[in-house]
Amino acid sequence: MPAVKLGDVAVEARELYKGDKTGCPIVGLEHITPEEVTLSNWSIDTENTFTKMFRKDDMLFGRRRAYLRKAAIAPFDGICSGDITVIRAKSDKMLPMLLPFVIQNEDFFEYAVGKSAGSLSPRVKWEHLKNYTFNLPSLEKQKELADLLWSIHDSRKAYQDLLRETDELIKAQFIEMFGDPEENPMGWPIRKLSEVAKVDGTMTKEYEKYAEYPHIGIDSIEKNTGILSGYRTVREDNIISPKYHFGPQHILYSKIRPALNKVAIPEFEGLCSADCYPLLPIGGWCERKFLAHVLRSDFFLNYILSYSGRSQMPKVNRKQLGGFTFPCPPMELQNRFLILTEQSDKSKFELKQAIKSVDNLVRSLVQKELKFTVEDSGEI
């Protein structure tokens, strides 16, 4: 089985889009989910500065902060951010449907991180990525391997669908217990967010003290679900600007691009980007997970988006966040909701373990069949 460089079997596509953007799918780094081989999020927005074109079956690789492991196959033609490298298979040498498993693997990302330059926002160039070396079988064998890997991926997707259904069930339970927050049919007292929680603005520069603690940036928070992934330690990120300190008593709310709906409930201590607000429930009015659920709701999203405007980088300030009002049911009822979420979390944990097993199987097959290597194949 011959060894090849990525640049032997794929190219960086550099097409520019010059037409009308109306109805054209737009993909930014925030739309690519870490460690996911398929693209499930995008926007249709004509007001953007993106000009880089991608085609169906191209790989969209997040070249900024490669440690986040963002790389997904495009399901259609569209436009993407300049921080995305568009990689296109040479179809006479490599099947486009196998390329996602070459790119979305641990060894490739380790190589990419090693070649990244820049301290605050490291990026990696195609000139380095194209030297990544691996073994590649014949096109016939490639098809057999790709078919097998995608069939396993279908099983993974089924588990993910069950995860989403579990989340939807919790949303339904919330409405059943508390009613629609916009209509407040049960007449719960209305409170401002500033009455029940505060932005705990404790910033620190003690980077040595927290060197081995997780460092959470907004890229590490998955939209809608709040899942935390792809983060590294304070030392690994070599941070130099002040950060917020948070713990398992906080909610992390991303104040950048509020439409992305990034609300996380950390179960550990660490430092987070200044683009996050660490919210601390106060006064015994709100249970943390109940409040996080409210902040992920359409009710809150509709409120906060009214302040966003159409700027390229909308932000939420403390006054806007604190001015949000919502029905606040008794703590006893909130705690009953907490019990339901804990039961849901157990089911979700089992599903996540199943997904992890599938990922391990894919990783093992890809490593065995393609024999990746992270040795440098030459400098540019």
CSV table of C-alpha atoms in Angstrom, one decimal:
chain,number,residue,atom,x,y,z
A,1,MET,CA,0.0,0.0,0.0
A,2,PRO,CA,1.7,3.2,-1.1
A,3,ALA,CA,2.4,6.1,1.2
A,4,VAL,CA,1.1,9.5,0.0
A,5,LYS,CA,1.1,13.1,1.1
A,6,LEU,CA,-2.3,14.8,1.5
A,7,GLY,CA,-1.2,17.2,-1.3
A,8,ASP,CA,-0.8,14.3,-3.7
A,9,VAL,CA,-4.4,13.3,-3.4
A,10,ALA,CA,-6.2,16.5,-2.5
A,11,VAL,CA,-6.0,20.2,-3.2
A,12,GLU,CA,-6.9,23.4,-1.4
A,13,ALA,CA,-9.8,24.9,-3.3
A,14,ARG,CA,-9.5,28.7,-3.7
A,15,GLU,CA,-12.6,29.7,-5.7
A,16,LEU,CA,-14.1,33.1,-4.9
A,17,TYR,CA,-17.8,33.8,-4.9
A,18,LYS,CA,-18.7,36.9,-6.8
A,19,GLY,CA,-22.5,36.5,-7.4
A,20,ASP,CA,-25.6,37.4,-5.5
A,21,LYS,CA,-25.5,35.9,-2.0
A,22,THR,CA,-29.3,35.7,-1.7
A,23,GLY,CA,-30.2,32.2,-0.5
A,24,CYS,CA,-26.6,31.0,-0.5
A,25,PRO,CA,-25.6,28.9,2.5
A,26,ILE,CA,-23.0,30.5,4.8
A,27,VAL,CA,-20.6,28.5,7.0
A,28,GLY,CA,-18.5,30.0,9.7
A,29,LEU,CA,-16.3,28.3,12.3
A,30,GLU,CA,-19.2,28.5,14.7
A,31,HIS,CA,-21.3,26.2,12.5
A,32,ILE,CA,-18.8,23.3,12.6
A,33,THR,CA,-19.2,21.0,15.6
A,34,PRO,CA,-15.9,19.7,17.1
A,35,GLU,CA,-15.2,16.1,16.2
A,36,GLU,CA,-18.2,15.8,13.9
A,37,VAL,CA,-17.6,14.6,10.4
A,38,THR,CA,-20.8,16.0,9.0
A,39,LEU,CA,-22.1,19.6,8.8
A,40,SER,CA,-25.4,20.2,10.5
A,41,ASN,CA,-25.5,23.9,11.0
A,42,TRP,CA,-25.2,26.9,8.6
A,43,SER,CA,-27.0,30.2,8.0
A,44,ILE,CA,-28.7,31.9,5.1
A,45,ASP,CA,-27.5,35.4,5.4
A,46,THR,CA,-26.7,37.8,2.6
A,47,GLU,CA,-25.1,40.4,5.0
A,48,ASN,CA,-21.6,39.0,5.4
A,49,THR,CA,-18.1,39.5,4.1
A,50,PHE,CA,-17.3,35.9,3.1
A,51,THR,CA,-16.1,35.2,-0.4
A,52,LYS,CA,-14.5,31.8,-0.2
A,53,MET,CA,-16.5,29.2,-2.3
A,54,PHE,CA,-16.9,25.5,-1.4
A,55,ARG,CA,-18.5,22.7,-3.3
A,56,LYS,CA,-20.6,19.7,-2.3
A,57,ASP,CA,-18.3,16.9,-0.8
A,58,ASP,CA,-15.5,19.4,-0.1
A,59,MET,CA,-14.0,19.2,3.4
A,60,LEU,CA,-14.3,22.4,5.5
A,61,PHE,CA,-11.3,22.4,7.9
A,62,GLY,CA,-11.1,25.0,10.7
A,63,ARG,CA,-7.5,26.2,10.4
A,64,ARG,CA,-7.8,28.6,13.3
A,65,ARG,CA,-7.3,26.9,16.7
A,66,ALA,CA,-7.0,23.4,15.1
A,67,TYR,CA,-7.1,21.8,18.5
A,68,LEU,CA,-10.9,22.4,18.5
A,69,ARG,CA,-11.0,19.6,15.8
A,70,LYS,CA,-13.5,21.3,13.5
A,71,ALA,CA,-13.7,19.6,10.1
A,72,ALA,CA,-16.8,18.5,8.2
A,73,ILE,CA,-17.9,17.4,4.8
A,74,ALA,CA,-20.0,20.0,2.9
A,75,PRO,CA,-23.5,18.7,1.9
A,76,PHE,CA,-24.0,21.4,-0.7
A,77,ASP,CA,-22.3,24.4,-2.5
A,78,GLY,CA,-21.8,27.5,-0.4
A,79,ILE,CA,-19.6,30.3,1.0
A,80,CYS,CA,-17.4,30.0,4.1
A,81,SER,CA,-15.1,32.0,6.4
A,82,GLY,CA,-11.5,32.7,5.5
A,83,ASP,CA,-10.6,30.8,8.7
A,84,ILE,CA,-11.8,27.6,6.9
A,85,THR,CA,-9.5,25.7,4.5
A,86,VAL,CA,-11.5,24.1,1.7
A,87,ILE,CA,-9.9,20.7,0.9
A,88,ARG,CA,-11.0,18.9,-2.2
A,89,ALA,CA,-10.1,15.3,-3.1
A,90,LYS,CA,-8.6,14.5,-6.5
A,91,SER,CA,-11.3,12.0,-7.5
A,92,ASP,CA,-9.0,10.0,-9.7
A,93,LYS,CA,-6.7,9.3,-6.7
A,94,MET,CA,-8.9,9.5,-3.7
A,95,LEU,CA,-12.7,9.1,-3.1
A,96,PRO,CA,-14.2,12.3,-1.8
A,97,MET,CA,-16.3,10.2,0.7
A,98,LEU,CA,-13.1,8.8,2.3
A,99,LEU,CA,-11.5,12.2,2.7
A,100,PRO,CA,-13.6,13.1,5.8
A,101,PHE,CA,-12.1,10.2,7.8
A,102,VAL,CA,-8.6,11.2,6.7
A,103,ILE,CA,-9.1,14.8,8.0
A,104,GLN,CA,-11.3,14.2,11.0
A,105,ASN,CA,-9.0,12.0,13.0
A,106,GLU,CA,-6.8,12.5,16.1
A,107,ASP,CA,-3.5,12.1,14.3
A,108,PHE,CA,-4.2,14.7,11.6
A,109,PHE,CA,-5.3,17.3,14.2
A,110,GLU,CA,-2.2,16.6,16.3
A,111,TYR,CA,-0.1,17.3,13.2
A,112,ALA,CA,-2.1,20.4,12.4
A,113,VAL,CA,-1.7,21.8,15.9
A,114,GLY,CA,2.0,21.2,15.7
A,115,LYS,CA,2.2,23.2,12.5
A,116,SER,CA,0.1,26.1,13.7
A,117,ALA,CA,1.6,29.5,14.2
A,118,GLY,CA,0.5,32.4,16.5
A,119,SER,CA,0.0,32.7,20.2
A,120,LEU,CA,-3.5,34.1,20.7
A,121,SER,CA,-5.3,32.6,17.7
A,122,PRO,CA,-3.0,30.0,16.1
A,123,ARG,CA,-3.6,29.1,12.5
A,124,VAL,CA,-2.2,26.4,10.2
A,125,LYS,CA,-1.5,26.8,6.5
A,126,TRP,CA,-2.3,24.4,3.6
A,127,GLU,CA,1.4,24.5,2.7
A,128,HIS,CA,2.0,22.5,5.9
A,129,LEU,CA,-1.1,20.4,5.9
A,130,LYS,CA,-0.4,19.1,2.4
A,131,ASN,CA,2.7,17.3,3.7
A,132,TYR,CA,0.7,15.1,6.0
A,133,THR,CA,1.6,11.5,5.1
A,134,PHE,CA,-0.5,8.3,5.2
A,135,ASN,CA,-1.0,5.0,3.4
A,136,LEU,CA,-3.7,4.9,0.7
A,137,PRO,CA,-5.2,1.7,-0.8
A,138,SER,CA,-6.6,1.4,-4.4
A,139,LEU,CA,-9.8,3.2,-5.3
A,140,GLU,CA,-11.7,-0.1,-5.1
A,141,LYS,CA,-10.4,-0.7,-1.5
A,142,GLN,CA,-11.1,2.9,-0.7
A,143,LYS,CA,-14.8,2.4,-1.6
A,144,GLU,CA,-15.1,-0.7,0.6
A,145,LEU,CA,-13.6,1.2,3.5
A,146,ALA,CA,-15.7,4.4,3.0
A,147,ASP,CA,-18.9,2.3,2.8
A,148,LEU,CA,-18.0,0.6,6.1
A,149,LEU,CA,-17.1,3.8,7.8
A,150,TRP,CA,-20.3,5.6,6.7
A,151,SER,CA,-22.4,2.7,7.8
A,152,ILE,CA,-20.9,3.0,11.3
A,153,HIS,CA,-21.4,6.7,11.1
A,154,ASP,CA,-25.1,6.1,10.5
A,155,SER,CA,-25.2,4.2,13.8
A,156,ARG,CA,-23.6,7.1,15.5
A,157,LYS,CA,-26.2,9.5,14.1
A,158,ALA,CA,-29.0,7.3,15.4
A,159,TYR,CA,-27.5,7.7,18.9
A,160,GLN,CA,-27.3,11.4,18.4
A,161,ASP,CA,-30.9,11.5,17.3
A,162,LEU,CA,-31.8,9.8,20.6
A,163,LEU,CA,-29.8,12.5,22.5
A,164,ARG,CA,-31.8,15.2,20.8
A,165,GLU,CA,-35.1,13.5,21.5
A,166,THR,CA,-34.1,13.3,25.2
A,167,ASP,CA,-33.5,17.1,25.2
A,168,GLU,CA,-36.8,17.7,23.5
A,169,LEU,CA,-38.5,15.6,26.1
A,170,ILE,CA,-37.1,17.8,28.9
A,171,LYS,CA,-38.3,20.9,27.0
A,172,ALA,CA,-41.8,19.4,26.9
A,173,GLN,CA,-41.6,18.6,30.7
A,174,PHE,CA,-40.6,22.2,31.3
A,175,ILE,CA,-43.7,23.5,29.6
A,176,GLU,CA,-45.9,20.9,31.3
A,177,MET,CA,-44.6,21.9,34.8
A,178,PHE,CA,-44.2,25.7,34.4
A,179,GLY,CA,-46.4,26.6,31.4
A,180,ASP,CA,-45.3,28.8,28.4
A,181,PRO,CA,-43.0,31.4,30.0
A,182,GLU,CA,-44.3,34.1,27.5
A,183,GLU,CA,-47.9,33.6,28.5
A,184,ASN,CA,-47.3,32.6,32.2
A,185,PRO,CA,-50.6,30.8,32.5
A,186,MET,CA,-49.9,29.7,36.1
A,187,GLY,CA,-49.3,33.3,37.3
A,188,TRP,CA,-45.8,32.8,38.7
A,189,PRO,CA,-44.1,35.9,40.0
A,190,ILE,CA,-42.1,37.9,37.4
A,191,ARG,CA,-38.5,38.6,38.2
A,192,LYS,CA,-35.6,40.3,36.4
A,193,LEU,CA,-32.6,38.2,35.7
A,194,SER,CA,-30.5,40.7,37.7
A,195,GLU,CA,-32.6,39.9,40.8
A,196,VAL,CA,-31.9,36.1,40.7
A,197,ALA,CA,-28.4,36.0,39.3
A,198,LYS,CA,-25.3,38.3,38.9
A,199,VAL,CA,-22.4,38.4,36.5
A,200,ASP,CA,-19.6,37.2,38.7
A,201,GLY,CA,-16.9,39.3,37.2
A,202,THR,CA,-13.9,37.9,39.1
A,203,MET,CA,-11.0,38.2,36.7
A,204,THR,CA,-7.6,36.9,37.2
A,205,LYS,CA,-4.1,37.0,35.7
A,206,GLU,CA,-2.8,34.3,38.0
A,207,TYR,CA,-1.9,32.0,35.0
A,208,GLU,CA,0.5,29.9,36.9
A,209,LYS,CA,-2.0,29.2,39.7
A,210,TYR,CA,-4.5,28.0,37.2
A,211,ALA,CA,-2.1,26.6,34.6
A,212,GLU,CA,-3.6,23.1,34.6
A,213,TYR,CA,-7.2,24.2,34.8
A,214,PRO,CA,-9.5,24.1,31.8
A,215,HIS,CA,-9.7,27.2,29.7
A,216,ILE,CA,-13.1,27.7,28.1
A,217,GLY,CA,-13.5,29.9,25.0
A,218,ILE,CA,-16.8,30.4,23.3
A,219,ASP,CA,-15.7,28.1,20.5
A,220,SER,CA,-15.7,25.3,23.1
A,221,ILE,CA,-19.4,25.7,23.8
A,222,GLU,CA,-21.8,23.9,21.5
A,223,LYS,CA,-24.8,26.0,20.3
A,224,ASN,CA,-28.2,25.1,21.8
A,225,THR,CA,-26.9,22.1,23.9
A,226,GLY,CA,-24.2,23.9,25.9
A,227,ILE,CA,-21.9,20.8,25.6
A,228,LEU,CA,-18.3,21.7,26.4
A,229,SER,CA,-15.7,20.2,24.1
A,230,GLY,CA,-12.3,20.8,22.5
A,231,TYR,CA,-11.0,22.9,25.3
A,232,ARG,CA,-7.4,22.8,26.6
A,233,THR,CA,-5.6,24.0,29.7
A,234,VAL,CA,-4.7,27.5,30.6
A,235,ARG,CA,-1.0,26.5,30.0
A,236,GLU,CA,-1.7,24.9,26.7
A,237,ASP,CA,-3.5,28.0,25.4
A,238,ASN,CA,-0.7,30.3,26.7
A,239,ILE,CA,-3.2,32.9,27.6
A,240,ILE,CA,-2.0,36.4,28.4
A,241,SER,CA,-5.2,38.5,28.9
A,242,PRO,CA,-7.3,38.6,32.0
A,243,LYS,CA,-9.9,35.8,32.3
A,244,TYR,CA,-13.0,35.1,34.4
A,245,HIS,CA,-12.7,32.5,37.1
A,246,PHE,CA,-15.7,30.1,37.3
A,247,GLY,CA,-16.8,26.9,39.1
A,248,PRO,CA,-19.6,24.3,39.2
A,249,GLN,CA,-21.9,26.9,40.8
A,250,HIS,CA,-21.8,29.1,37.6
A,251,ILE,CA,-23.6,29.3,34.3
A,252,LEU,CA,-21.4,30.3,31.3
A,253,TYR,CA,-23.2,32.5,28.9
A,254,SER,CA,-21.6,33.6,25.6
A,255,LYS,CA,-22.2,37.3,25.0
A,256,ILE,CA,-20.9,37.1,21.5
A,257,ARG,CA,-23.4,36.4,18.6
A,258,PRO,CA,-26.4,35.6,20.9
A,259,ALA,CA,-28.2,33.9,18.1
A,260,LEU,CA,-25.8,30.9,18.6
A,261,ASN,CA,-27.5,30.3,21.9
A,262,LYS,CA,-24.4,29.2,23.8
A,263,VAL,CA,-25.2,28.4,27.5
A,264,ALA,CA,-23.1,26.0,29.4
A,265,ILE,CA,-23.4,24.4,32.9
A,266,PRO,CA,-19.8,23.5,33.9
A,267,GLU,CA,-19.2,20.8,36.5
A,268,PHE,CA,-15.7,21.8,37.1
A,269,GLU,CA,-13.5,24.9,38.0
A,270,GLY,CA,-11.6,26.8,35.4
A,271,LEU,CA,-11.0,30.1,33.6
A,272,CYS,CA,-13.2,31.3,30.7
A,273,SER,CA,-12.9,33.9,28.0
A,274,ALA,CA,-14.0,37.5,28.7
A,275,ASP,CA,-16.5,36.9,25.9
A,276,CYS,CA,-18.4,34.8,28.4
A,277,TYR,CA,-20.4,35.9,31.4
A,278,PRO,CA,-20.1,33.6,34.4
A,279,LEU,CA,-23.6,33.9,35.9
A,280,LEU,CA,-24.0,33.1,39.6
A,281,PRO,CA,-27.6,32.4,40.9
A,282,ILE,CA,-28.2,34.5,44.1
A,283,GLY,CA,-30.9,35.0,46.7
A,284,GLY,CA,-32.3,31.5,46.5
A,285,TRP,CA,-34.7,32.4,43.7
A,286,CYS,CA,-33.4,30.2,40.9
A,287,GLU,CA,-31.9,26.7,40.7
A,288,ARG,CA,-28.9,26.8,38.3
A,289,LYS,CA,-30.1,24.2,35.8
A,290,PHE,CA,-33.6,25.7,35.7
A,291,LEU,CA,-32.1,29.1,34.9
A,292,ALA,CA,-29.9,27.7,32.2
A,293,HIS,CA,-32.9,26.1,30.7
A,294,VAL,CA,-34.7,29.4,30.6
A,295,LEU,CA,-31.6,31.0,29.0
A,296,ARG,CA,-31.7,28.4,26.2
A,297,SER,CA,-35.4,28.9,25.6
A,298,ASP,CA,-36.9,30.7,22.6
A,299,PHE,CA,-38.5,33.1,25.0
A,300,PHE,CA,-35.1,34.4,26.1
A,301,LEU,CA,-33.6,34.2,22.6
A,302,ASN,CA,-36.4,36.3,21.1
A,303,TYR,CA,-35.8,38.9,23.9
A,304,ILE,CA,-32.0,39.1,23.6
A,305,LEU,CA,-32.0,39.1,19.8
A,306,SER,CA,-34.0,42.3,19.8
A,307,TYR,CA,-30.9,44.1,21.0
A,308,SER,CA,-28.5,42.4,18.5
A,309,GLY,CA,-29.1,44.5,15.4
A,310,ARG,CA,-27.4,43.5,12.2
A,311,SER,CA,-23.8,44.1,13.1
A,312,GLN,CA,-21.1,41.6,12.1
A,313,MET,CA,-20.3,40.8,15.7
A,314,PRO,CA,-23.4,41.5,17.9
A,315,LYS,CA,-22.8,41.4,21.7
A,316,VAL,CA,-24.9,41.4,24.8
A,317,ASN,CA,-24.1,43.8,27.6
A,318,ARG,CA,-24.8,43.3,31.3
A,319,LYS,CA,-27.7,45.8,31.3
A,320,GLN,CA,-29.5,44.0,28.5
A,321,LEU,CA,-28.9,40.6,30.1
A,322,GLY,CA,-30.0,41.7,33.6
A,323,GLY,CA,-33.1,43.4,32.2
A,324,PHE,CA,-34.6,40.1,31.0
A,325,THR,CA,-37.8,39.3,32.9
A,326,PHE,CA,-39.4,35.8,33.3
A,327,PRO,CA,-41.8,33.8,35.4
A,328,CYS,CA,-40.0,32.4,38.5
A,329,PRO,CA,-41.8,29.4,40.0
A,330,PRO,CA,-41.2,28.2,43.6
A,331,MET,CA,-37.8,26.6,44.4
A,332,GLU,CA,-39.7,23.4,45.4
A,333,LEU,CA,-41.0,23.0,41.9
A,334,GLN,CA,-37.7,24.0,40.3
A,335,ASN,CA,-36.0,21.2,42.3
A,336,ARG,CA,-38.6,18.7,41.0
A,337,PHE,CA,-37.6,19.8,37.5
A,338,LEU,CA,-33.9,19.2,38.6
A,339,ILE,CA,-34.7,15.6,39.5
A,340,LEU,CA,-36.1,15.1,35.9
A,341,THR,CA,-33.0,16.6,34.4
A,342,GLU,CA,-30.8,14.4,36.5
A,343,GLN,CA,-32.6,11.3,35.2
A,344,SER,CA,-32.3,12.6,31.7
A,345,ASP,CA,-28.6,13.2,32.2
A,346,LYS,CA,-28.1,9.5,33.1
A,347,SER,CA,-29.8,8.4,29.9
A,348,LYS,CA,-27.7,11.0,27.9
A,349,PHE,CA,-24.5,9.7,29.6
A,350,GLU,CA,-25.2,6.1,28.4
A,351,LEU,CA,-25.9,7.4,24.9
A,352,LYS,CA,-22.7,9.4,24.9
A,353,GLN,CA,-20.8,6.3,26.0
A,354,ALA,CA,-22.3,4.4,23.0
A,355,ILE,CA,-21.2,7.2,20.7
A,356,LYS,CA,-17.7,7.1,22.3
A,357,SER,CA,-17.5,3.4,21.5
A,358,VAL,CA,-18.5,4.0,17.9
A,359,ASP,CA,-15.8,6.7,17.6
A,360,ASN,CA,-13.2,4.3,19.0
A,361,LEU,CA,-14.2,1.7,16.4
A,362,VAL,CA,-13.9,4.3,13.6
A,363,ARG,CA,-10.6,5.5,14.9
A,364,SER,CA,-9.3,1.9,15.1
A,365,LEU,CA,-10.4,1.1,11.6
A,366,VAL,CA,-9.0,4.2,10.0
A,367,GLN,CA,-5.7,3.9,11.8
A,368,LYS,CA,-5.4,0.2,10.8
A,369,GLU,CA,-6.3,0.7,7.1
A,370,LEU,CA,-4.6,4.0,6.4
A,371,LYS,CA,-1.7,3.8,8.8
A,372,PHE,CA,-1.3,7.5,9.6
A,373,THR,CA,2.0,9.1,10.5
A,374,VAL,CA,2.6,12.4,12.1
A,375,GLU,CA,6.3,12.6,11.0
A,376,ASP,CA,7.0,15.8,9.1
A,377,SER,CA,7.4,15.0,5.4
A,378,GLY,CA,9.3,18.2,4.6
A,379,GLU,CA,9.3,21.9,5.2
A,380,ILE,CA,8.0,24.6,3.0
